Coordinates of C-alpha atoms in Angstrom, one line a residue:
E973 CA -0.7 34.7 2.3
F974 CA -0.6 31.6 4.4
Q975 CA 0.1 32.3 8.1
P976 CA 2.0 29.7 10.1
M977 CA 0.1 28.2 13.0
T978 CA 1.0 26.0 15.9
V979 CA 0.0 22.4 15.1
A980 CA 0.8 19.1 16.6
V981 CA 0.8 16.9 13.5
S982 CA 1.1 17.8 9.8
V983 CA -0.3 15.0 7.6
V984 CA 1.4 14.8 4.3
I985 CA -0.4 12.9 1.5
P986 CA 1.7 12.3 -1.6
H987 CA -0.7 12.3 -4.5
Y988 CA -0.5 11.0 -8.1
G989 CA -3.3 9.8 -10.4
A990 CA -7.1 9.9 -9.8
A991 CA -8.4 12.0 -7.0
D992 CA -11.0 9.6 -5.6
Q993 CA -8.8 7.7 -3.1
T994 CA -7.2 10.9 -1.8
I995 CA -10.6 12.5 -1.3
D996 CA -11.7 9.5 0.7
L997 CA -8.7 9.9 2.9
L998 CA -9.3 13.6 3.3
N999 CA -12.8 12.8 4.4
D1000 CA -11.4 10.4 7.0
L1001 CA -9.0 13.0 8.3
A1002 CA -11.8 15.6 8.5
G1003 CA -13.5 13.4 11.0
Q1004 CA -10.6 12.8 13.3
Q1005 CA -11.3 12.9 17.0
D1006 CA -9.0 14.2 19.8
A1007 CA -6.2 14.8 17.3
G1008 CA -5.5 18.3 18.6
S1009 CA -4.4 20.9 16.1
L1010 CA -4.0 19.2 12.7
E1011 CA -2.6 20.3 9.4
V1012 CA -3.3 18.4 6.2
I1013 CA -1.1 18.8 3.1
V1014 CA -1.7 17.2 -0.3
A1015 CA 1.5 17.0 -2.3
D1016 CA 0.6 16.6 -5.9
D1017 CA 3.5 14.9 -7.7
A1018 CA 2.9 16.6 -11.1
S1019 CA -0.1 14.3 -11.6
P1020 CA -1.5 14.3 -15.2
D1021 CA -4.9 15.2 -13.7
P1022 CA -4.0 17.9 -11.1
F1023 CA -5.6 17.5 -7.7
P1024 CA -8.5 20.0 -7.6
L1025 CA -7.7 23.1 -5.5
A1026 CA -11.3 23.5 -4.8
V1027 CA -11.5 20.1 -3.2
A1028 CA -8.4 20.7 -1.1
T1029 CA -9.9 24.1 0.1
A1030 CA -13.2 22.4 0.9
Y1031 CA -11.3 20.1 3.3
N1032 CA -9.2 22.9 4.7
A1033 CA -6.1 21.2 3.3
R1034 CA -3.0 22.9 1.7
L1035 CA -2.2 21.9 -1.8
V1036 CA 1.4 21.7 -3.0
R1037 CA 2.0 20.9 -6.7
R1038 CA 5.4 19.8 -8.0
E1039 CA 6.5 20.9 -11.4
S1040 CA 7.9 17.5 -12.2
N1041 CA 7.1 13.9 -11.2
G1042 CA 9.8 12.8 -8.7
G1043 CA 8.3 9.8 -7.0
F1044 CA 7.2 9.1 -3.5
G1045 CA 10.1 10.6 -1.5
S1046 CA 10.1 13.8 -3.6
A1047 CA 6.4 14.3 -3.1
C1048 CA 6.8 13.7 0.7
N1049 CA 9.7 16.2 0.8
S1050 CA 7.7 18.8 -1.0
G1051 CA 4.8 18.5 1.5
A1052 CA 7.1 18.4 4.5
E1053 CA 8.9 21.6 3.3
V1054 CA 5.8 23.7 4.0
A1055 CA 4.6 21.8 7.1
C1056 CA 4.2 23.6 10.5
G1057 CA 3.6 20.6 12.7
D1058 CA 5.9 19.2 15.4
S1059 CA 5.4 15.8 13.8
L1060 CA 5.0 14.7 10.2
L1061 CA 2.6 11.9 9.4
F1062 CA 3.2 10.6 5.9
L1063 CA 0.1 8.7 4.7
N1064 CA -0.3 7.0 1.3
S1065 CA -3.1 8.4 -0.7
D1066 CA -4.8 4.9 -0.9
T1067 CA -5.1 4.5 2.8
R1068 CA -8.2 4.7 5.0
V1069 CA -8.2 5.6 8.7
G1070 CA -10.6 5.4 11.6
P1071 CA -11.8 8.5 13.5
R1072 CA -9.3 8.1 16.3
F1073 CA -6.3 7.0 14.2
I1074 CA -4.1 10.0 14.7
A1075 CA -4.9 10.4 18.4
E1076 CA -4.1 6.7 19.0
L1077 CA -0.9 6.7 16.9
V1078 CA 0.4 9.8 18.6
A1079 CA -0.4 8.3 22.0
S1080 CA 1.3 5.0 21.1
S1081 CA 4.4 6.8 19.9
M1082 CA 4.9 9.1 23.0
P1083 CA 6.9 6.6 25.2
F1084 CA 9.5 6.2 22.4
Q1085 CA 10.0 9.7 21.2
P1086 CA 12.0 10.8 19.3
A1087 CA 11.3 7.8 17.0
V1088 CA 9.7 6.8 13.8
T1089 CA 6.4 5.0 14.5
G1090 CA 4.0 3.2 12.2
P1091 CA 0.7 1.3 12.7
A1092 CA -0.4 -2.2 11.8
V1093 CA -1.4 -2.2 8.1
M1094 CA -4.3 -4.2 6.7
G1095 CA -4.4 -4.8 3.0
H1096 CA -7.2 -6.7 1.2
G1097 CA -8.3 -8.3 4.4
E1098 CA -4.8 -9.5 5.4
V1099 CA -2.1 -8.2 7.7
V1100 CA 0.8 -6.6 5.8
A1101 CA 4.2 -7.4 7.3
T1102 CA 5.4 -3.8 7.6
G1103 CA 7.9 -4.3 10.4
R1104 CA 11.3 -5.3 8.9
R1105 CA 14.9 -6.1 9.5
W1106 CA 17.6 -4.5 7.3
V1107 CA 17.4 -6.2 3.9
S1108 CA 20.3 -8.0 2.3
A1109 CA 21.0 -9.3 -1.2
R1110 CA 20.0 -12.7 0.1
H1111 CA 16.5 -11.5 1.0
Y1112 CA 16.0 -9.9 -2.4
A1113 CA 17.2 -12.9 -4.3
A1114 CA 14.9 -15.2 -2.3
E1115 CA 12.0 -12.9 -3.0
W1116 CA 12.9 -12.8 -6.7
S1117 CA 13.1 -16.6 -7.0
I1118 CA 9.9 -18.4 -8.2
P1119 CA 11.1 -21.9 -7.0
F1120 CA 11.8 -20.4 -3.5
R1121 CA 8.4 -18.7 -3.4
K1122 CA 6.7 -22.0 -4.4
L1123 CA 8.6 -23.9 -1.8
R1124 CA 7.7 -21.5 1.0
A1125 CA 4.1 -21.4 -0.1
A1126 CA 3.9 -25.2 0.0
K1127 CA 5.2 -25.1 3.6
G1128 CA 2.8 -22.4 4.6
L1129 CA 5.6 -20.0 5.2
P1130 CA 5.6 -16.2 4.3
L1131 CA 7.8 -15.1 1.4
D1132 CA 9.1 -12.0 3.1
T1133 CA 12.0 -13.5 5.1
A1134 CA 13.1 -10.0 6.4
R1135 CA 9.9 -9.5 8.3
V1136 CA 9.9 -9.1 12.1
N1137 CA 7.7 -11.9 13.3
A1138 CA 6.8 -10.2 16.5
A1139 CA 5.5 -7.1 14.6
V1140 CA 1.8 -8.1 14.5
P1141 CA -1.4 -6.3 15.3
G1142 CA -1.8 -5.8 19.1
Q1143 CA 2.0 -5.7 19.7
V1144 CA 4.4 -2.7 20.1
V1145 CA 7.9 -3.7 19.2
P1146 CA 11.1 -2.1 17.9
V1147 CA 12.1 -2.9 14.3
D1148 CA 14.9 -1.9 12.0
W1149 CA 12.5 -0.1 9.6
L1150 CA 8.8 0.2 8.7
F1151 CA 7.0 0.3 5.3
G1152 CA 6.2 3.8 4.2
V1153 CA 2.4 3.3 4.2
A1154 CA 2.0 5.4 7.3
L1155 CA 4.9 6.9 9.1
L1156 CA 4.9 9.4 12.1
I1157 CA 8.3 11.2 12.2
P1158 CA 9.5 14.1 14.4
T1159 CA 9.7 17.1 12.0
E1160 CA 13.0 18.3 13.5
A1161 CA 14.7 14.9 13.0
F1162 CA 13.3 14.6 9.4
R1163 CA 14.6 18.0 8.4
R1164 CA 18.0 17.5 10.2
V1165 CA 18.8 14.5 7.9
G1166 CA 17.5 16.2 4.8
G1167 CA 14.3 14.2 4.4
F1168 CA 14.0 11.4 1.8
D1169 CA 16.8 10.8 -0.6
E1170 CA 15.2 11.8 -3.9
R1171 CA 17.4 9.6 -6.0
F1172 CA 15.0 6.8 -5.0
F1173 CA 12.0 7.2 -7.3
M1174 CA 9.9 4.5 -5.6
N1175 CA 10.9 1.7 -3.3
C1176 CA 13.6 1.6 -0.6
E1177 CA 13.3 5.3 0.1
E1178 CA 11.7 4.7 3.5
M1179 CA 14.2 2.0 4.5
D1180 CA 17.0 4.4 3.5
L1181 CA 15.6 7.3 5.5
Q1182 CA 15.1 5.2 8.6
R1183 CA 18.7 3.9 8.3
V1184 CA 19.9 7.5 8.2
L1185 CA 17.7 8.4 11.2
R1186 CA 19.0 5.4 13.1
R1187 CA 22.5 6.8 12.7
H1188 CA 21.2 9.9 14.4
G1189 CA 19.8 8.0 17.3
I1190 CA 16.2 7.8 16.0
P1191 CA 14.8 4.3 16.2
A1192 CA 11.8 2.7 14.5
V1193 CA 8.8 1.3 16.5
Y1194 CA 5.9 -0.8 15.2
A1195 CA 2.8 0.4 16.9
G1196 CA 0.5 -2.6 16.3
T1197 CA -2.2 -1.3 18.7
V1198 CA -3.2 1.1 15.9
T1199 CA -4.5 0.1 12.4
V1200 CA -4.7 1.6 9.0
T1201 CA -6.2 0.0 5.8
H1202 CA -4.1 0.1 2.6
A1203 CA -5.5 -0.6 -0.8
G1204 CA -2.0 -0.9 -2.4
G1205 CA -0.8 0.2 -5.8
G1206 CA -3.1 3.1 -5.9
S1207 CA -0.5 5.7 -7.1
S1208 CA 1.9 3.7 -9.2
D1209 CA 1.9 2.3 -12.8
P1210 CA 2.2 -1.5 -12.6
A1211 CA 4.0 -1.5 -16.0
K1212 CA 6.9 0.6 -14.5
R1213 CA 6.9 -0.8 -11.0
R1214 CA 9.4 -3.6 -11.6
A1215 CA 12.0 -1.2 -13.1
W1216 CA 11.6 1.2 -10.2
V1217 CA 12.0 -1.6 -7.7
G1218 CA 15.1 -2.9 -9.4
Q1219 CA 16.8 0.5 -9.8
S1220 CA 16.0 1.5 -6.2
R1221 CA 17.3 -1.7 -4.8
L1222 CA 20.6 -1.5 -6.7
H1223 CA 21.0 2.2 -5.6
Y1224 CA 20.3 1.2 -2.0
A1225 CA 23.0 -1.5 -2.2
Q1226 CA 25.5 1.0 -3.7
K1227 CA 24.7 3.7 -1.1
W1228 CA 25.1 1.5 1.9
G1229 CA 27.6 -1.1 0.8
G1230 CA 29.5 0.4 -2.2
P1231 CA 30.1 -1.0 -5.6
R1232 CA 30.9 -4.5 -4.2
A1233 CA 27.4 -4.7 -2.6
R1234 CA 25.8 -3.5 -5.8
R1235 CA 27.6 -6.2 -7.8
R1236 CA 26.7 -8.8 -5.2
L1237 CA 23.0 -7.9 -5.5
Q1238 CA 23.1 -7.9 -9.3
A1239 CA 24.7 -11.3 -9.3
A1240 CA 22.1 -12.7 -6.8
L1241 CA 19.2 -11.3 -8.8
T1242 CA 20.7 -12.6 -12.1
A1243 CA 21.1 -16.1 -10.5
A1244 CA 17.5 -16.0 -9.3
T1245 CA 16.4 -14.9 -12.8
A1246 CA 18.3 -17.8 -14.4
A1247 CA 16.7 -20.3 -12.0
N1248 CA 13.3 -18.8 -12.8
L1249 CA 14.0 -19.3 -16.5
V1250 CA 14.7 -23.0 -16.0
W1251 CA 11.7 -23.3 -13.8
N1252 CA 9.3 -21.6 -16.3
T1253 CA 10.8 -23.5 -19.2
G1254 CA 9.8 -26.7 -17.4
R1255 CA 6.4 -25.4 -16.8
R1256 CA 6.0 -24.4 -20.5
L1257 CA 7.1 -27.9 -21.6
A1258 CA 4.4 -29.2 -19.3
G1259 CA 1.8 -27.2 -21.1
R1260 CA 1.5 -24.3 -18.7
P1261 CA 0.6 -20.9 -20.2
V1262 CA 3.8 -19.1 -19.2
T1263 CA 6.4 -17.1 -21.3
P1264 CA 9.8 -18.0 -19.8
L1265 CA 12.0 -15.6 -21.9
A1266 CA 9.6 -12.6 -21.6
T1267 CA 9.4 -13.2 -17.8
A1268 CA 13.2 -13.4 -17.5
R1269 CA 13.7 -10.2 -19.5

């Protein structure tokens, strides 16, 4: 029988797929310095290859296995449900952290508590723009549009127009929301709002949660003085990702703006898709190896 203990931080790792990256992260967490009392929970989201209990036990981690695959938010909720810590630290399974990561993130977050805090994220040698403003249909349509992407790339501008430009490594700034790669959230606040909305399978769930928390007076702060490395795409099927993204964005629009907002987003994405079809048809006529209709579908 598991006996509750007093811990400062409960680290929740949503897991799906191969075990190797999660094991690497567990190894990093085992070497944390000055992190105080720490609890580590691996939330296996009904992975086809179950995460080995023996490995979790070897790293003194709790293992929670879901009976069905529910996506990122569902796995996080399952791990948080059994957590004992005052704070929850959600870490993607394909992240790597340094030996003082937790101590530094907790220290950086203290002046702003209660708040959601997240570190600077490095991915494939580049800074990932994780500090964001609330996203609109215009932002999503721009991101969907190939001509717009080409134009911004030609001008040396970033594609993600909803990014907070001041949220860069070395800076600590308030933002509307943070990517869910690494999020430190007060446990009481997380449970008070019911955790992640499990209707989002993957994508938008962290934005939605932080919008709910903001309504309860819990802001989001980008702690760029702390860094985490993210491989990206380590726990999702690329073939299904576009469908998940589209469904989640439409649900987010419906939830926060009603049917009118959902229709507006659908219209914006349809218009961007039509523009992409014209663009790719021109490229195909020019001899480029593209498939305009398949891409549009």
